Every structure is written in C-alpha cells, then in structure tokens.
mmCIF file of C-alpha atoms in Angstrom:
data_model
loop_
_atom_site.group_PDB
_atom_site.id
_atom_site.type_symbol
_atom_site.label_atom_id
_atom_site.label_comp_id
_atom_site.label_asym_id
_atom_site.label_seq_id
_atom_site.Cartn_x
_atom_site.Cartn_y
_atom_site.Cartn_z
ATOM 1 C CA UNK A 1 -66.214 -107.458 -33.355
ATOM 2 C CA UNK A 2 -66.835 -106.290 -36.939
ATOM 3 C CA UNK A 3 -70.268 -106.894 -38.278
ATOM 4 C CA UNK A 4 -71.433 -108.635 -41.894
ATOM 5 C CA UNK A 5 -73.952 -106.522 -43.615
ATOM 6 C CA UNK A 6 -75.800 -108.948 -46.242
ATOM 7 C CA UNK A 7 -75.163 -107.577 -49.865
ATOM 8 C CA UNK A 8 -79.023 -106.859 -50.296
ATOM 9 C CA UNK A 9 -79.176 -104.413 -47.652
ATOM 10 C CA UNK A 10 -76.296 -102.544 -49.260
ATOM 11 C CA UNK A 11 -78.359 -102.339 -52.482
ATOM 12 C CA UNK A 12 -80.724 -101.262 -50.917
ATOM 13 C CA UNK A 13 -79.007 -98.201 -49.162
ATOM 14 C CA UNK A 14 -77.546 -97.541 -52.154
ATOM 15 C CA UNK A 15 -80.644 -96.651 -54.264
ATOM 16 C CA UNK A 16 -81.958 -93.984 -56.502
ATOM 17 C CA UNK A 17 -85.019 -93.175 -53.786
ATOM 18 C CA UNK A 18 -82.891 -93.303 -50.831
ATOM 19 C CA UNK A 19 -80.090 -90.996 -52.341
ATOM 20 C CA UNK A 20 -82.335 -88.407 -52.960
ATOM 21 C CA UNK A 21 -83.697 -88.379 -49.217
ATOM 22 C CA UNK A 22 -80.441 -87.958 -48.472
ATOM 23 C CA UNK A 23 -79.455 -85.433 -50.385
ATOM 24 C CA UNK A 24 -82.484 -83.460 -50.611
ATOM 25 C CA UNK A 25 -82.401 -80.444 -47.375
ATOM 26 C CA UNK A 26 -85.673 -80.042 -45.688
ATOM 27 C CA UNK A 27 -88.651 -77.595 -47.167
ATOM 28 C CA UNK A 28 -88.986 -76.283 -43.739
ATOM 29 C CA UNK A 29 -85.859 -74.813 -43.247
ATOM 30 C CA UNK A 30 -85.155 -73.141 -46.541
ATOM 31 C CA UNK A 31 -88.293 -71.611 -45.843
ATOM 32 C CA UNK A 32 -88.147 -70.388 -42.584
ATOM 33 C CA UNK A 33 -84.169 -70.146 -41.389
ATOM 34 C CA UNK A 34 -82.925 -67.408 -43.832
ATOM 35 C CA UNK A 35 -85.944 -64.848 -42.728
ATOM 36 C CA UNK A 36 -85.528 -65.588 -39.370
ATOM 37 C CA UNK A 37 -81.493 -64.978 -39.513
ATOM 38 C CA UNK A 38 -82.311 -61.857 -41.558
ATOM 39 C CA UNK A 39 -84.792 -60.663 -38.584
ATOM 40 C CA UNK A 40 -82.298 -61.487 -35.943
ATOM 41 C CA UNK A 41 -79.905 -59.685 -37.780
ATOM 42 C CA UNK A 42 -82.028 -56.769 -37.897
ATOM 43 C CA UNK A 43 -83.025 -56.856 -34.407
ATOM 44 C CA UNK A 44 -79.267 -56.733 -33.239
ATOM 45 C CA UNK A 45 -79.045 -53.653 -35.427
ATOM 46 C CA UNK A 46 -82.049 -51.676 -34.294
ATOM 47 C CA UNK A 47 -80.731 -52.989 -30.204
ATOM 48 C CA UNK A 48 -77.234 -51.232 -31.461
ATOM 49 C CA UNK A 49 -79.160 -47.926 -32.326
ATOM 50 C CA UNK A 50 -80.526 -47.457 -28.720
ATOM 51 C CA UNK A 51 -77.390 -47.873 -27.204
ATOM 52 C CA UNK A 52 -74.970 -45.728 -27.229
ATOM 53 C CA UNK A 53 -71.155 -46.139 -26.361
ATOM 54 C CA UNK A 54 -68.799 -42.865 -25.835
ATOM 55 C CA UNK A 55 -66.050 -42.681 -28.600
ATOM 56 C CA UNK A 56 -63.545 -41.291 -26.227
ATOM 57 C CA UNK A 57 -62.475 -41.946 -22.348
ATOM 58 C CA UNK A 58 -61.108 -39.907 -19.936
ATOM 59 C CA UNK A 59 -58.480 -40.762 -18.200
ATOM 60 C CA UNK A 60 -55.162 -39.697 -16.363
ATOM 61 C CA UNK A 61 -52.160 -40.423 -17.885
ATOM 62 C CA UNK A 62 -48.359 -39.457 -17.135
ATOM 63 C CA UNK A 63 -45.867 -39.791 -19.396
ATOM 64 C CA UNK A 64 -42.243 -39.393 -18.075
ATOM 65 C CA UNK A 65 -38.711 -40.180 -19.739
ATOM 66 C CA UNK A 66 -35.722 -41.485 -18.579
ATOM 67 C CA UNK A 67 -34.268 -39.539 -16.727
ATOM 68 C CA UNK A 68 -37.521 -37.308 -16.591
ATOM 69 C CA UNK A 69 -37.734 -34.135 -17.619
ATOM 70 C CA UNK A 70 -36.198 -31.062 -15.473
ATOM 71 C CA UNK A 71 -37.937 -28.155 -15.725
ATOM 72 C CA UNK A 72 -35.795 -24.514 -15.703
ATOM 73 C CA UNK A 73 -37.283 -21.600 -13.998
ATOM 74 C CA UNK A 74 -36.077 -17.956 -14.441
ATOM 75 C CA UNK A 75 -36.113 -16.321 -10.637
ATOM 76 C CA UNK A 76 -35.855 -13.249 -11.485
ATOM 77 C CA UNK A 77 -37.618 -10.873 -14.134
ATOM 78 C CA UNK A 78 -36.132 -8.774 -17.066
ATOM 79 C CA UNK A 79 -35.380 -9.223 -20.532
ATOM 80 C CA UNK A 80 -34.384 -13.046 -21.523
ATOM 81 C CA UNK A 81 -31.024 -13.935 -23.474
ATOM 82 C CA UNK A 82 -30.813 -17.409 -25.159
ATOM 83 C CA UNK A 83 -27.940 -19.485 -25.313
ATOM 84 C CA UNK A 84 -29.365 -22.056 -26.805
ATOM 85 C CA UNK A 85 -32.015 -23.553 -29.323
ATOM 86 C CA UNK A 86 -35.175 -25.759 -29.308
ATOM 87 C CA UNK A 87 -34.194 -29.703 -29.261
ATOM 88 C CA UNK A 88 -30.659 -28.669 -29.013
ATOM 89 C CA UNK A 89 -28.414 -30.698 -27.039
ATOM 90 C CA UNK A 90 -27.016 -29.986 -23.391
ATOM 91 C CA UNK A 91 -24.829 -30.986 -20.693
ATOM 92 C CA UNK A 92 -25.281 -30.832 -17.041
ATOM 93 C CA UNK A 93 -24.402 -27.595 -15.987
ATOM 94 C CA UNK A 94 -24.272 -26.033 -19.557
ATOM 95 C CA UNK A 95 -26.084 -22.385 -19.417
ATOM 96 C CA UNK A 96 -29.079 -22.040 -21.371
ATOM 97 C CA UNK A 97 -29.661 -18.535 -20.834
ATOM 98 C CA UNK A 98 -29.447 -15.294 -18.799
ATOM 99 C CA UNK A 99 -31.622 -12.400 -17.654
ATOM 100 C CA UNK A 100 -30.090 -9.642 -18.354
ATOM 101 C CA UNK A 101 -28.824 -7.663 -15.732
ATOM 102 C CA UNK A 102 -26.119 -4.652 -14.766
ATOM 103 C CA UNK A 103 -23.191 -7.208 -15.133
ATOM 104 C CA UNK A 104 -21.898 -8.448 -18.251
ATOM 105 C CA UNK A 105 -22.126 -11.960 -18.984
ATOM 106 C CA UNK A 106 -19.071 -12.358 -21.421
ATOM 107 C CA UNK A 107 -17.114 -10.864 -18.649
ATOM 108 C CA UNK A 108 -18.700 -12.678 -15.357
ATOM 109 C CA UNK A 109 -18.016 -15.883 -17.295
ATOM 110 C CA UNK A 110 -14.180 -14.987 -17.961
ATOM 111 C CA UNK A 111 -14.169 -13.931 -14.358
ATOM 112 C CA UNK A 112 -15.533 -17.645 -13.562
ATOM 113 C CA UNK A 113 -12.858 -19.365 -15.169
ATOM 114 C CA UNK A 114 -10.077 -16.799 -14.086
ATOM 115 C CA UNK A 115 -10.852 -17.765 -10.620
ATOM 116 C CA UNK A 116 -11.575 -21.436 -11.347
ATOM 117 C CA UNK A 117 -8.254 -22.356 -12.257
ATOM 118 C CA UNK A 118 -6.208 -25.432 -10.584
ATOM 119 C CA UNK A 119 -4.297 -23.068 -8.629
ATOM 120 C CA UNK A 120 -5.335 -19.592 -7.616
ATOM 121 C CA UNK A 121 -2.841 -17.434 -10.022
ATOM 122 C CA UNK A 122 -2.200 -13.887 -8.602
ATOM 123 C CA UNK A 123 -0.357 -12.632 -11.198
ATOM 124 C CA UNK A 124 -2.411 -13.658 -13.456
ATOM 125 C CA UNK A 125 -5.576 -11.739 -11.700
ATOM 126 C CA UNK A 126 -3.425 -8.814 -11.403
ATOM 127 C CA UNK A 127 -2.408 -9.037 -14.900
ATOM 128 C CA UNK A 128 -6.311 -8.987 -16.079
ATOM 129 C CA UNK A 129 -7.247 -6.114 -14.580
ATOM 130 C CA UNK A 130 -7.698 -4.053 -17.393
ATOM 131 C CA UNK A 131 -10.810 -6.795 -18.470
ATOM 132 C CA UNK A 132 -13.332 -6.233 -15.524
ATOM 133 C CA UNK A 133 -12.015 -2.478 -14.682
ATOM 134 C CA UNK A 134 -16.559 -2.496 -15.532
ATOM 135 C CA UNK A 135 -19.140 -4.266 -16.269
ATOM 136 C CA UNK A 136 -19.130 -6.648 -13.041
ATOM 137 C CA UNK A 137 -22.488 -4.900 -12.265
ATOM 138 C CA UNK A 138 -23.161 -6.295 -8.506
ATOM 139 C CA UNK A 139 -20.236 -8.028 -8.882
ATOM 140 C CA UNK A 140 -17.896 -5.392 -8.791
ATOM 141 C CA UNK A 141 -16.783 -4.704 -5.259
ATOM 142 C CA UNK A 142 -16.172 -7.523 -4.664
ATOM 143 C CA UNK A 143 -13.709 -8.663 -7.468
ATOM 144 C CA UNK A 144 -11.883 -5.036 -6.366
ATOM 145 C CA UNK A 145 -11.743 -5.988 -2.826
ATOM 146 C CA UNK A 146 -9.912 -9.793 -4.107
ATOM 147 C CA UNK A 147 -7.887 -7.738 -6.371
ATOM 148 C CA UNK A 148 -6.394 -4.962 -4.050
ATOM 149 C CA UNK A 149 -5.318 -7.751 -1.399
ATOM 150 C CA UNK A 150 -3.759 -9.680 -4.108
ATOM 151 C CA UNK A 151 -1.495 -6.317 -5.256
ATOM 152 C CA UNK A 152 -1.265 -5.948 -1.253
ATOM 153 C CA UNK A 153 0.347 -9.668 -1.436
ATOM 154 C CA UNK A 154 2.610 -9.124 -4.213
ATOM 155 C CA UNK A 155 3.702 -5.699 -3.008
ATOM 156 C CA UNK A 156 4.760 -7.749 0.073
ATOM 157 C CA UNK A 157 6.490 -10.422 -1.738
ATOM 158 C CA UNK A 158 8.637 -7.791 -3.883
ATOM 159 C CA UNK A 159 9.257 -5.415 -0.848
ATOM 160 C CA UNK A 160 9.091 -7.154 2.240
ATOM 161 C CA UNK A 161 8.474 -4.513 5.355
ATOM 162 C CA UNK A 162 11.577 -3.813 7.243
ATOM 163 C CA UNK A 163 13.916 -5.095 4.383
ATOM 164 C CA UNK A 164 16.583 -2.773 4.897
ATOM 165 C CA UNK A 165 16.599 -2.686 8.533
ATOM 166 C CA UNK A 166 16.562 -6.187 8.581
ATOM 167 C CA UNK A 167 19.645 -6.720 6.023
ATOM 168 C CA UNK A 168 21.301 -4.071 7.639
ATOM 169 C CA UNK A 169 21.277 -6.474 11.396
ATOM 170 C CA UNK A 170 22.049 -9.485 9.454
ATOM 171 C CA UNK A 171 25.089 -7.375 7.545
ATOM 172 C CA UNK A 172 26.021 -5.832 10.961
ATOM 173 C CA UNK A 173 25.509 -9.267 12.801
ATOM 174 C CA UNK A 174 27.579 -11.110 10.088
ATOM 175 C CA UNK A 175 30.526 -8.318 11.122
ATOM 176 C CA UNK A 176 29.975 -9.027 14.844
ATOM 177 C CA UNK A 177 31.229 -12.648 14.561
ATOM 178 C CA UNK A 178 34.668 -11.846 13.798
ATOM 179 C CA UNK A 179 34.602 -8.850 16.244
ATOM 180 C CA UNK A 180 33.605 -11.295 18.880
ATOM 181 C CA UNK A 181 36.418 -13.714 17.789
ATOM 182 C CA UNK A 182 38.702 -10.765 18.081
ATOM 183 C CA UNK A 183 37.200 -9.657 21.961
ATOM 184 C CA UNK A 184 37.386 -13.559 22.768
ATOM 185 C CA UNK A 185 41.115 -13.811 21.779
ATOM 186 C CA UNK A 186 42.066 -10.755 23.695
ATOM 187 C CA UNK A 187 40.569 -11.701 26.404
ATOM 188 C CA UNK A 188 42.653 -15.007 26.651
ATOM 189 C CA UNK A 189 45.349 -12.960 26.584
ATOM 190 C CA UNK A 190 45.098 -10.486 29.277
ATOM 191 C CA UNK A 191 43.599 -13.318 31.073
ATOM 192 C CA UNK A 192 47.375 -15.135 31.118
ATOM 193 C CA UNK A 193 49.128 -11.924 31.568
ATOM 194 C CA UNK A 194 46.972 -11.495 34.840
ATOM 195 C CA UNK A 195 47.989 -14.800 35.744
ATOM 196 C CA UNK A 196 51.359 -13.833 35.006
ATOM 197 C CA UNK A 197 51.144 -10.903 37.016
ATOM 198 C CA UNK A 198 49.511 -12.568 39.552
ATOM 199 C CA UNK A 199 52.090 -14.795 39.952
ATOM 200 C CA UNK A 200 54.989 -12.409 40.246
ATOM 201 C CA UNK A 201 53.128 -10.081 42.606
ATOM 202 C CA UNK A 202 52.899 -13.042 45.085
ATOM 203 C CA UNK A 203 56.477 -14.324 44.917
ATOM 204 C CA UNK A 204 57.476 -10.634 45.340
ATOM 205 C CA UNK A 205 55.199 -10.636 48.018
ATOM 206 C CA UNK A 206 57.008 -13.473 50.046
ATOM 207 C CA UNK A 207 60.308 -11.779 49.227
ATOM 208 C CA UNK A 208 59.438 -8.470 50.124
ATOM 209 C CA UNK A 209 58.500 -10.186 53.613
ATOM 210 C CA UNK A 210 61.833 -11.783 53.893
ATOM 211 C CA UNK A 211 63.543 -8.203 52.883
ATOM 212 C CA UNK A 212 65.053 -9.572 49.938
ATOM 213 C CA UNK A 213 63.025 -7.297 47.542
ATOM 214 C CA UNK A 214 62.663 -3.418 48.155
ATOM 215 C CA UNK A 215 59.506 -1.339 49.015
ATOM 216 C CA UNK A 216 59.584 0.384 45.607
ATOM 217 C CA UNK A 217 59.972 -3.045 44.048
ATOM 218 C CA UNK A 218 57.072 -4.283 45.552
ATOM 219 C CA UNK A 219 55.270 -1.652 44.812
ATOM 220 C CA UNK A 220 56.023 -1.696 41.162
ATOM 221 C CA UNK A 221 54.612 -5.545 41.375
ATOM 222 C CA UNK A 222 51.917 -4.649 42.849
ATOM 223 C CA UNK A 223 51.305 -1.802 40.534
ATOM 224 C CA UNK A 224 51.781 -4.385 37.404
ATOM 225 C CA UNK A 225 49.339 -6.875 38.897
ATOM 226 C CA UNK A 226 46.283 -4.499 39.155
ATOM 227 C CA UNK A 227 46.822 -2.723 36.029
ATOM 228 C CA UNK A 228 46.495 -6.375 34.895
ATOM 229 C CA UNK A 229 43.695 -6.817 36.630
ATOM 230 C CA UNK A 230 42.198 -4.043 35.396
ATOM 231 C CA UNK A 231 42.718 -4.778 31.662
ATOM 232 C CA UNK A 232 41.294 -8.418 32.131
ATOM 233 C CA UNK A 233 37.989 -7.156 33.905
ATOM 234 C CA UNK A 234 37.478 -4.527 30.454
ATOM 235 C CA UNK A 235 38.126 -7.240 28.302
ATOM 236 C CA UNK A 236 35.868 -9.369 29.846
ATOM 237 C CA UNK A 237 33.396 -6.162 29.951
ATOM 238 C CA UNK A 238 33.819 -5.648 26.211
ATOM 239 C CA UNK A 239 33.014 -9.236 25.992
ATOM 240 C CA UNK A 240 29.934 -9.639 27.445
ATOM 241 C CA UNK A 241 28.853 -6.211 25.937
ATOM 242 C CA UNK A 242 29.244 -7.473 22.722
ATOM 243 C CA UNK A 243 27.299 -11.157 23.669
ATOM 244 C CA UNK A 244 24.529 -8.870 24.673
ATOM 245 C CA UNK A 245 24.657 -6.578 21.645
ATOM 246 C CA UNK A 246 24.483 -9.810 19.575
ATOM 247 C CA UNK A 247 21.625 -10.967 21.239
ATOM 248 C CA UNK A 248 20.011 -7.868 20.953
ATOM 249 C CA UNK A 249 20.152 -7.630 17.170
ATOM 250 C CA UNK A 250 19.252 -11.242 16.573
ATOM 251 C CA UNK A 251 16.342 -10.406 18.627
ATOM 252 C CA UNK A 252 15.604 -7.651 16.691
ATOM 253 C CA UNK A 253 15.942 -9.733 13.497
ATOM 254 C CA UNK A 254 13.555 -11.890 15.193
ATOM 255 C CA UNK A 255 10.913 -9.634 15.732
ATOM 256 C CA UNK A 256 11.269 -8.261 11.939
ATOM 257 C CA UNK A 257 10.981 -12.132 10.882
ATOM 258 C CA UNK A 258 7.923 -12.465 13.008
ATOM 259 C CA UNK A 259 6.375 -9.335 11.856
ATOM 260 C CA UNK A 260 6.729 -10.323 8.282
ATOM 261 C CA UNK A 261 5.265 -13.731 8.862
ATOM 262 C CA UNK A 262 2.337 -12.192 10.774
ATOM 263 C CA UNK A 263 1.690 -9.835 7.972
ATOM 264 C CA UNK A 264 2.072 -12.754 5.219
ATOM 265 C CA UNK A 265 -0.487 -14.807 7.052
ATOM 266 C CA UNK A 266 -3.001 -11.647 7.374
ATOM 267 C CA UNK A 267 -2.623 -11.321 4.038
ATOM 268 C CA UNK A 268 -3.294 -14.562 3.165
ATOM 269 C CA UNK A 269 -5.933 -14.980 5.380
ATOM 270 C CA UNK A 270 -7.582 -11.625 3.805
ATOM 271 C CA UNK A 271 -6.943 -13.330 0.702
ATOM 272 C CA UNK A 272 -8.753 -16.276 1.543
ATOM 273 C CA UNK A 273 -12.286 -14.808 2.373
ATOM 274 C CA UNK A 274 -11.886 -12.313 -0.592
ATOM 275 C CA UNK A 275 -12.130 -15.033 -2.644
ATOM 276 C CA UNK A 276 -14.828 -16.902 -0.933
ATOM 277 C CA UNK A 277 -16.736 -14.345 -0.963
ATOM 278 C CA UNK A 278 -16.395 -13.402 -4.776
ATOM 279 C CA UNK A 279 -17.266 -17.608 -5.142
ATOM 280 C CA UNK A 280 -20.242 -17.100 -3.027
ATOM 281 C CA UNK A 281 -21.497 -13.810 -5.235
ATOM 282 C CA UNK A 282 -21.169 -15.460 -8.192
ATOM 283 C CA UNK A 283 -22.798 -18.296 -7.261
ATOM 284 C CA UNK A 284 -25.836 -15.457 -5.857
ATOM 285 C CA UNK A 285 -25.560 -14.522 -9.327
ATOM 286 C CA UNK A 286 -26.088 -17.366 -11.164
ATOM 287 C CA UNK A 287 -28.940 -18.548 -9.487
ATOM 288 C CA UNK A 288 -30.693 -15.470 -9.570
ATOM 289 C CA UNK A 289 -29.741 -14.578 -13.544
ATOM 290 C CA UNK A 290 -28.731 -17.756 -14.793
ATOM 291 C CA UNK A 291 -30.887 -20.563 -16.206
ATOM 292 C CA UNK A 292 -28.459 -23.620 -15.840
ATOM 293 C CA UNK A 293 -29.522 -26.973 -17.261
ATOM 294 C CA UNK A 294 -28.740 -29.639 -14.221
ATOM 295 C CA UNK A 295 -29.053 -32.352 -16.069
ATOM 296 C CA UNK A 296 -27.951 -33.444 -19.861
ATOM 297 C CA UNK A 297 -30.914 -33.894 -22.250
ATOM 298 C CA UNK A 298 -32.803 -31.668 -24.821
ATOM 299 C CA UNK A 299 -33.702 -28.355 -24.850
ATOM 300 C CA UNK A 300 -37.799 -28.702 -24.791
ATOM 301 C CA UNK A 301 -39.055 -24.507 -24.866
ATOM 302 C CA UNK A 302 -42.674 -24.918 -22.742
ATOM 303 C CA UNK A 303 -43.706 -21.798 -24.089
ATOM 304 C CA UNK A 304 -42.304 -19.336 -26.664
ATOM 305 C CA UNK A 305 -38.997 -17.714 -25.230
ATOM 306 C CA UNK A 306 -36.943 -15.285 -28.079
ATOM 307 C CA UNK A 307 -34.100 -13.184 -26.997
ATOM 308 C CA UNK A 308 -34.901 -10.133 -25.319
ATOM 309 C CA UNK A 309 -38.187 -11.208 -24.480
ATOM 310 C CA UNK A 310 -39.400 -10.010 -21.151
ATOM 311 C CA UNK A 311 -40.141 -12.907 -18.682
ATOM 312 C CA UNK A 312 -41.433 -12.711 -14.773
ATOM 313 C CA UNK A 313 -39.744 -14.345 -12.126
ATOM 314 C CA UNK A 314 -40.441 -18.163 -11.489
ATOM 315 C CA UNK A 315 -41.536 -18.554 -15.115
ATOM 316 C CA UNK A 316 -40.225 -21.847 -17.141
#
C-alpha cells in the first residue's frame, strides 16, 4: 500500500535549513578522521620496519626435458677429439668424439662399415687390404687373423685340395663305363659259347657211350667244353674286377668330396668366429674410446672440452 504524504510536509523537507543539514558533513569527523588515518597509516609503516621478510627462498628444484638429458662420459683418459660442436644437432648413435688412442679413427670407422655390409663380401676385404695394412692399433690382430682365413677361403674356392686327383677318378671313371659295357658284352658271349659247348660235350657224351663217337672225339669235346669253361670263369673274373675297381674309385672320389666339404665348413666355421670376434673388439673399442650420443638431441658441453684437450676417465 503506497502512502499520501500531505504537500506541507514536502515543503517542509524541502527547505533552505533542512538542505543544509543535509548537506553539511559533521565537524567531528573532518577533524578527527584524516589524523587518525594518517596515524594508522604510519603505524602500519613503522610495524613493516620491525619485520623483516627474506627476499629469496631456498628451495629444490629439477628441471628435466623431454626426453631428459643423457649425459656422455669418456671411460678412458688421453687427449680428447671433437666431432662435434656446442648446440649442434645429433642422432642416436652419431659419434661425438674420440680419445685418442694407437688406432686410427678414419680407418677403424672404414673398417666398421667394411664389415657392416648386408652381406659379408670377401673379396671385397681381401681387396682392401692395402687400407688397414696399420693403424688398427689394438685392433690389428685381429682384422689379420679375419683376413688370412678369408684368403685361406678363397684359395680354397680357386684351388680346391685334391683337384687333380679327383678329375683324374672322375676322367678315369667316365672311361670305365664303356670298358665295363665292353667286359659285360663279352661275357654274354662266352657265356653262350659255354652253353654251346656244354651242350655238345653231353650229346657226345651219350654217343661216345653208345660207341657211335670215338675216344679221340670225345676227347676233343671234352677238351672244347672246358676251354669254354675256362674263358667264361675269366670273363666273369674280369668282370667283377672291374665292378670292384669302380667302386673303389668312386669311393675314393667320395672321400676327396668329403674332405673338401669338411675343409669348406672348417673354414667357414673359422671364418665365423674371426669375425665375431673383430665385432666384439670393436665394440671393446668403442666403448672404451668412443663417446657415442644414445639418444638424438643437442650437443650441451658441461664443461669446456677443445680438441686435444686432456680429459680423465669417467669425466662428462
């Protein structure tokens, strides 16, 4: 419910003296309020002086990157080589430096990639020789050793062992084929002029018996029929002579074969753990002369490294 105010009551509110109530702030407070703001002030100020606040905390802090950061250490000491350069940029794997040591790293690097090749190239390694006859350092014996079974390996490739022998048997064995074609035919033939024999030795027989042949003709029969008899049992000896002959030399052939695929597989074998163990001395070698980044990133020097500088083992 609104409510009527009577228009002299408005007039009223509305006058000179009232207005200047109004408007006019109290004596008191002008007075008074802007000192005592001014002294609070003050007293915050002088409270402020006494007490003191540090301007700097300690505190533990790590700060890490993603991936984080992969320190390099040197394990062994000597004079330092640098491959690369501060805030340069690597791969994983990529070598950032080398102690330097009796082997050569141009050449142990060349040596690296000779023998990390698809395919093992024998040749080839024979061929580069002349590139790491020195300067292999530790290295050395055992790239010689790898190299002398890989000559061994071709030596036995161009000039098998036995080669001449073994032609020879397989020449000669070629020849015995129609030799023992020859024996087998002749054979067949004294065999059916024994039967022949044999034949008319026993019909002269029964004659002979019945007087209608002579003594000197059955004698003569009789002579026939073992002579044939002879001749088949030689032919049959020359036969199996040569059968065993054959046999012999294809067992000799054999044995030349077998020889030659023992020696291949020694070799091979020998080849084998040369070359593992050249792998595994390189591999000594890198991780005692090497400093290989094993991750990709930026170079970040911890301390100041310049080439030949001399560094101690397990330094960064």
């Amino acid at each position: 419910m609104s409510q009527i105010i009577p228009k002299e009551e408005l007039i009223h509110i509305r006058s000179h003296e009232v207005q200047e109530i109004i408007n006019r702030p109290p004596e008191s407070l002008l007075i008074w309020g802007v000192p005592m703001l001014l002294f609070v002030f003050i007293g915050f100020l002088g409270i402020a002086s006494f007490i003191r606040y540090p301007d700097m905390q300690q505190a533990k802090a790590l700060i890490s990157t993603n991936p984080p950061p992969v320190r390099v250490f040197a394990r062994s000491a000597g004079a330092l080589s640098l491959l690369v350069a501060e805030g340069q940029k690597v791969k994983a794997g990529q070598a950032l430096g080398y102690i330097q040591n009796p082997a050569q790293w141009q050449k142990v690097q060349a040596l690296i990639r000779l023998l990390e090749s698809d395919t093992f190239d024998e040749v080839q390694f024979i061929l580069e020789e002349g590139n790491f006859e020195q300067g292999l350092g530790e290295l050395q014996t055992y790239y010689e050793a790898l190299l002398q079974i890989c000559k061994e390996r071709q030596f036995a490739k161009d000039y098998p062992i036995n080669t001449y022998n073994r032609q020879s048997l397989e020449a000669m064995l070629s020849q015995k084929k129609q030799t023992r074609q020859n024996l087998q035919e002749k054979y067949q033939l004294d065999r059916s002029i024994f039967e022949q024999a044999r034949k008319s030795y026993l019909i002269d027989s029964v004659l002979y018996t019945k007087k209608v042949k002579s003594t000197l003709e059955q004698y003569q029969s009789k002579s026939e029929y073992l002579r044939q008899q002879q001749s088949l049992k030689n032919s049959e000896a020359a036969l199996l002579a040569h059968i065993e002959q054959v046999q012999d030399m294809k067992g000799r052939v054999g044995e030349l074969n077998l020889r030659q695929g023992e020696e291949s597989q020694k070799l091979s074998l020998a080849l084998g753990q040369a070359y593992r163990n050249l792998q595994s001395q390189i591999a000594l070698w890198q991780s005692r002369y090497a400093l290989i980044s094993p991750t990709k990133g930026k170079v970040n020097l911890l301390s100041y490294w310049a080439d030949n500088q001399y560094i101690t083992g397990e330094q960064a």
